[in-house]
Coordinates of C-alpha atoms and ligand atoms in Angstrom, one line a residue:
X12 CA -31.6 8.4 32.6
X13 CA -29.1 6.0 30.9
X14 CA -25.9 7.9 29.9
X15 CA -23.0 6.6 27.8
X16 CA -19.7 8.4 28.6
X17 CA -16.3 8.4 26.8
X18 CA -13.4 10.0 28.8
X19 CA -10.0 10.8 27.2
X20 CA -7.2 11.3 29.7
X21 CA -3.7 12.6 29.3
X22 CA -0.6 13.2 31.4
X23 CA -2.3 16.0 33.4
X24 CA -4.4 13.4 35.3
X25 CA -1.3 11.7 36.5
X26 CA 0.7 14.9 37.3
X27 CA -0.6 15.0 41.0
X28 CA 0.6 11.4 41.4
X29 CA 4.1 12.7 40.7
X30 CA 4.4 11.6 37.1
X31 CA 5.8 14.4 34.8
X32 CA 3.7 15.6 31.9
X33 CA 5.2 16.1 28.4
X34 CA 4.8 19.7 27.5
X35 CA 4.6 21.6 30.8
X36 CA 7.5 23.6 32.4
X37 CA 10.4 21.1 32.8
X38 CA 8.2 18.3 31.3
X39 CA 9.6 15.2 29.6
X40 CA 9.9 16.8 26.2
X41 CA 12.1 19.5 27.8
X42 CA 14.5 16.9 28.9
X43 CA 14.5 14.5 26.0
X44 CA 14.2 15.0 22.2
X45 CA 11.0 13.4 20.9
X46 CA 12.7 12.1 17.8
X47 CA 15.4 10.4 19.9
X48 CA 13.1 8.6 22.5
X49 CA 9.6 8.4 21.0
X50 CA 10.0 7.4 17.3
X51 CA 10.8 4.0 15.7
X52 CA 13.8 5.7 14.0
X53 CA 15.2 6.9 17.3
X54 CA 14.9 3.4 18.6
X55 CA 16.8 1.8 15.7
X56 CA 19.5 4.6 16.0
X57 CA 20.0 4.1 19.8
X58 CA 17.9 1.5 21.6
X59 CA 19.8 1.8 24.8
X60 CA 19.0 5.5 25.1
X61 CA 15.3 4.7 24.5
X62 CA 15.3 1.8 27.1
X63 CA 16.9 4.1 29.6
X64 CA 14.1 6.6 29.1
X65 CA 11.3 4.0 29.5
X66 CA 13.1 2.0 32.3
X67 CA 13.2 5.2 34.4
X68 CA 9.5 6.0 33.7
X69 CA 8.5 2.4 34.4
X70 CA 10.2 2.5 37.8
X71 CA 8.5 5.9 38.6
X72 CA 5.1 4.8 37.4
X73 CA 5.2 1.5 39.4
X74 CA 5.9 3.5 42.6
X75 CA 3.1 6.0 41.9
X76 CA -0.4 5.9 43.4
X77 CA -3.7 7.0 41.8
X78 CA -5.0 10.4 43.0
X79 CA -8.5 11.6 43.7
X80 CA -9.2 12.1 39.9
X81 CA -8.4 8.5 39.1
X82 CA -10.4 7.3 42.1
X83 CA -13.4 9.4 41.1
X84 CA -13.5 7.9 37.6
X85 CA -13.4 4.4 39.1
X86 CA -16.4 5.4 41.2
X87 CA -18.2 6.8 38.1
X88 CA -17.7 3.4 36.3
X89 CA -19.2 1.5 39.3
X90 CA -22.2 3.8 39.9
X91 CA -23.1 5.0 36.4
X92 CA -26.3 3.8 34.8
X93 CA -24.8 3.5 31.3
X94 CA -21.5 2.6 29.6
X95 CA -18.2 4.3 30.5
X96 CA -15.0 3.9 28.5
X97 CA -11.7 5.5 29.5
X98 CA -9.4 6.1 26.6
X99 CA -6.0 7.0 27.9
X100 CA -3.0 8.4 26.2
X101 CA -1.0 7.5 29.3
X102 CA 1.3 4.5 29.5
X103 CA 1.0 4.3 33.4
X104 CA -1.5 2.0 35.1
X105 CA -3.0 4.4 37.6
X106 CA -6.5 4.0 36.2
X107 CA -6.3 0.3 36.8
X108 CA -4.7 0.8 40.2
X109 CA -7.7 3.0 41.1
X110 CA -10.1 0.2 40.2
X111 CA -11.2 1.3 36.7
X112 CA -11.8 -1.7 34.4
X113 CA -12.9 -0.5 31.0
X114 CA -9.6 1.3 30.1
X115 CA -8.1 1.4 26.6
X116 CA -4.4 2.4 26.4
X117 CA -4.3 3.9 22.9
X118 CA -0.6 4.7 23.2
X119 CA 0.4 1.5 24.9
X120 CA 1.6 0.6 28.4
X121 CA 4.9 0.7 30.3
X122 CA 4.3 -2.7 31.8
X123 CA 4.2 -4.5 28.5
X124 CA 7.1 -5.6 26.2
X125 CA 6.8 -6.1 22.5
X126 CA 9.0 -8.1 20.0
X127 CA 9.8 -5.9 17.0
X128 CA 10.5 -9.1 15.0
X129 CA 7.5 -11.4 15.7
X130 CA 5.0 -9.1 17.4
X131 CA 4.8 -11.2 20.6
X132 CA 3.8 -9.3 23.8
X133 CA 4.7 -10.2 27.4
X134 CA 4.8 -8.5 30.8
X135 CA 7.8 -6.2 30.8
X136 CA 10.6 -6.7 33.4
X137 CA 11.3 -3.5 35.4
X138 CA 14.4 -3.0 33.3
X139 CA 14.6 -3.9 29.5
X140 CA 17.7 -3.8 27.4
X141 CA 18.4 -4.3 23.6
X142 CA 19.9 -7.8 24.1
X143 CA 16.9 -9.1 25.9
X144 CA 15.7 -12.1 23.7
X145 CA 12.0 -12.5 22.8
X146 CA 10.6 -15.3 24.9
X147 CA 8.8 -16.7 21.7
X148 CA 11.2 -16.2 18.7
X149 CA 14.5 -15.5 20.6
X150 CA 15.1 -12.3 18.4
X151 CA 17.0 -9.5 20.1
X152 CA 14.4 -7.0 19.2
X153 CA 12.6 -6.2 22.4
X154 CA 11.0 -2.8 22.7
X155 CA 8.5 -1.1 25.2
X156 CA 4.9 -1.7 24.0
X157 CA 4.2 2.0 23.5
X158 CA 3.0 3.8 20.4
X159 CA 5.6 6.1 19.1
X160 CA 5.1 9.1 16.7
X161 CA 4.4 7.9 13.2
X162 CA 2.9 4.7 14.5
X163 CA -0.8 3.7 14.5
X164 CA -2.5 4.1 17.9
X165 CA -4.2 1.0 19.4
X166 CA -8.0 0.4 19.5
X167 CA -9.0 3.1 17.0
X168 CA -12.1 1.0 15.9
X169 CA -13.3 0.4 19.5
X170 CA -12.8 4.1 20.2
X171 CA -14.8 5.3 17.2
X172 CA -17.6 2.8 18.1
X173 CA -17.7 4.2 21.7
X174 CA -17.7 7.8 20.4
X175 CA -20.6 6.9 18.1
X176 CA -22.9 6.0 21.1
X177 CA -21.5 8.6 23.5
X178 CA -23.9 11.1 25.2
X179 CA -21.0 12.8 26.9
X180 CA -17.3 13.1 25.9
X181 CA -14.9 14.5 28.5
X182 CA -11.2 15.2 28.1
X183 CA -9.1 15.4 31.2
X184 CA -5.5 16.6 31.6
X185 CA -4.5 16.7 27.9
X186 CA -3.0 19.5 25.8
X187 CA -4.8 18.5 22.6
X188 CA -1.5 18.7 20.7
X189 CA -1.3 15.1 19.5
X190 CA -3.4 13.4 16.9
X191 CA -5.6 11.4 16.4
X192 CA -6.6 11.8 20.1
X193 CA -6.9 15.6 19.7
X194 CA -9.5 15.0 17.0
X195 CA -11.9 13.0 19.2
X196 CA -13.7 16.1 20.5
X197 CA -14.7 17.1 17.0
X198 CA -15.8 13.6 16.2
X199 CA -17.9 13.4 19.4
X200 CA -19.4 16.9 18.9
X201 CA -20.3 16.0 15.3
X202 CA -22.2 13.0 16.6
X203 CA -24.2 15.2 19.1
X204 CA -22.4 14.4 22.3
X205 CA -22.1 17.0 25.1
X206 CA -18.3 17.8 25.2
X207 CA -16.4 19.0 28.4
X208 CA -12.8 19.7 29.0
X209 CA -11.3 19.5 32.5
X210 CA -7.8 20.9 32.5
X211 CA -5.4 23.1 34.5
X212 CA -5.2 25.6 31.5
X213 CA -7.3 25.8 28.3
X214 CA -5.9 23.2 25.8
X215 CA -5.2 23.9 22.2
X216 CA -8.6 22.4 21.4
X217 CA -10.6 24.2 24.1
X218 CA -12.7 26.1 21.5
X219 CA -14.1 22.8 20.3
X220 CA -15.6 22.0 23.7
X221 CA -19.2 22.9 24.8
X222 CA -17.9 23.3 28.4
X223 CA -14.4 24.0 29.9
X224 CA -13.7 23.4 33.6
X225 CA -10.3 24.8 34.7
X226 CA -8.4 23.6 37.8
X227 CA -6.4 20.7 39.2
X228 CA -7.9 17.3 38.2
X229 CA -7.8 16.1 41.8
X230 CA -10.4 18.9 42.6
X231 CA -12.4 19.3 39.4
X232 CA -12.9 15.6 38.5
X233 CA -14.5 14.4 41.8
X234 CA -16.9 17.4 41.6
X235 CA -17.7 16.7 37.9
X236 CA -18.3 13.0 38.6
X237 CA -20.8 13.8 41.4
X238 CA -22.6 16.2 39.1
X239 CA -22.8 13.5 36.3
X240 CA -24.1 10.9 38.8
X241 CA -26.7 13.3 40.1
X242 CA -27.9 14.0 36.5
X243 CA -27.7 10.3 35.7
X244 CA -30.0 9.4 38.7
X245 CA -32.5 12.1 37.9
Ligands
LIG311 C1 -0.6 8.7 13.9 C2 3.5 7.3 23.9 C3 -1.5 7.8 11.9 C4 4.8 7.2 24.3 C5 2.9 9.3 22.7 C6 1.1 17.4 11.8 C7 -0.2 17.8 12.1 C8 -1.1 16.9 12.8 C9 -0.6 15.6 13.2 C10 0.6 15.3 12.9 C11 1.5 16.1 12.2 N1 2.7 15.5 12.0 C12 2.6 14.3 12.6 C13 1.4 14.1 13.1 C14 0.9 12.9 13.8 C15 1.4 12.8 15.2 C16 1.1 14.1 16.0 O1 0.0 14.3 16.4 N2 2.2 14.9 16.1 C17 2.0 16.2 16.9 C18 3.1 16.4 17.8 C19 1.8 17.3 15.9 N3 0.7 11.7 15.8 C20 1.2 10.5 15.6 O2 2.3 10.2 15.1 C21 0.3 9.4 16.1 N4 0.1 8.4 15.1 O3 -1.0 9.8 13.7 O4 -0.7 7.6 13.1 C22 -2.9 7.6 12.2 C23 -3.8 8.6 12.3 C24 -5.2 8.3 12.6 C25 -5.6 7.0 12.7 C26 -4.7 6.0 12.5 C27 -3.3 6.3 12.3 C28 0.9 8.6 17.3 C29 1.0 9.6 18.5 C30 1.4 8.8 19.7 C31 2.8 9.3 20.2 N5 3.1 8.7 21.5 N6 3.1 8.8 23.9 C32 5.2 7.8 25.7 O5 4.3 8.1 26.5 O6 6.3 8.0 25.9 S1 2.2 10.9 22.6 C33 2.4 11.6 24.2 O7 2.1 13.0 24.1 C34 1.3 11.2 25.2 O8 1.0 9.8 25.1 C35 0.1 12.0 24.8 O9 -0.6 11.3 23.9 C36 0.7 13.1 24.0 C37 0.1 14.4 24.5 O10 0.5 14.6 25.8 P1 -0.6 14.9 26.9 O11 -1.0 13.7 27.6 O12 -1.7 15.8 26.4 O13 0.4 15.7 27.9 P2 0.9 17.2 27.7 O14 2.1 17.3 28.6 O15 1.0 17.6 26.3 O16 -0.3 18.1 28.4 C38 -0.6 17.9 29.7 C39 -1.9 18.8 29.9 O17 -2.4 18.5 31.3 C40 -1.7 20.3 29.8 O18 -2.7 20.8 29.0 C41 -1.8 20.8 31.2 O19 -2.4 22.1 31.3 C42 -2.6 19.8 31.9 N7 -2.4 19.6 33.3 C43 -1.1 19.6 33.9 N8 -1.3 19.3 35.3 C44 -2.6 19.1 35.5 C45 -3.3 19.3 34.2 N9 -4.6 19.2 34.1 C46 -5.4 18.9 35.3 N10 -4.8 18.8 36.5 C47 -3.4 18.9 36.7 N11 -2.9 18.7 37.9

């Protein structure tokens, strides 16, 4: 039976690959003020502070390896009879490192740079600094190509199109605290999809899900993928 699946992932899926989450004990937001490092205003106030924050995360993410949860989703994409789209809030490339191809980074990506002046995008060097000139217009307005608070996420049209034809919507490793991502479950549910949350602890949106699976993603996701593939083959 053909099944279309949309999967939303958050920092929790990369936690077991050694990348800190945002809101957990000792998470990124415990060490850095959101308004200083993840807003356009913070960037214009102190671009060096922001580049330091993302340079450190870029180094960490490039050294990290995908875990069993990322690998299981790559397997699901290969073996599923149906469409699979991974919409990730993560700026790391662990889904792609695991072999997933249809991945949409709605909050951007650490390995991309963006010119705040002309909008040009290019592959980010490991370390970026405020006086790095844009390779196209030469402006000294280079920023990480990530979506900060108050900015419009990427791919919203493609995401709502995929949700419109989804039979299953799954959210993995996200706290459901940040919009518009936190609203996708309500959208999918309203369109008749089966909704399932896989998380270490119930998220803020857990009540919106038809099914909640608690546990570490490296354990719960491979089991859930095998279950979905068995159902899909029936
Ligand atoms: C926008 C990129 C308009 C940079 C990020 C008041 C009410 C409602 C909304 C708002 C409001 N005021 C302002 C807003 C909007 C705002 C928002 O939602 N603010 C919140 C804080 C209230 N949103 C925006 O500004 C967005 N833009 O709204 O534009 C618009 C709207 C609609 C359509 C078009 C335009 C832009 C938001 C993007 C900000 N950028 N990141 C970077 O990475 O540095 S957000 C950042 O936090 C992440 O990208 C992620 O998206 C978000 C949430 O983090 P999570 O990934 O969920 O991580 P978290 O640590 O919170 O949770 C981890 C979870 O994993 C936990 O539940 C834990 O239990 C679990 N876990 C841990 N370990 C494991 C695990 N699970 C399984 N296994 C494990 N091992």
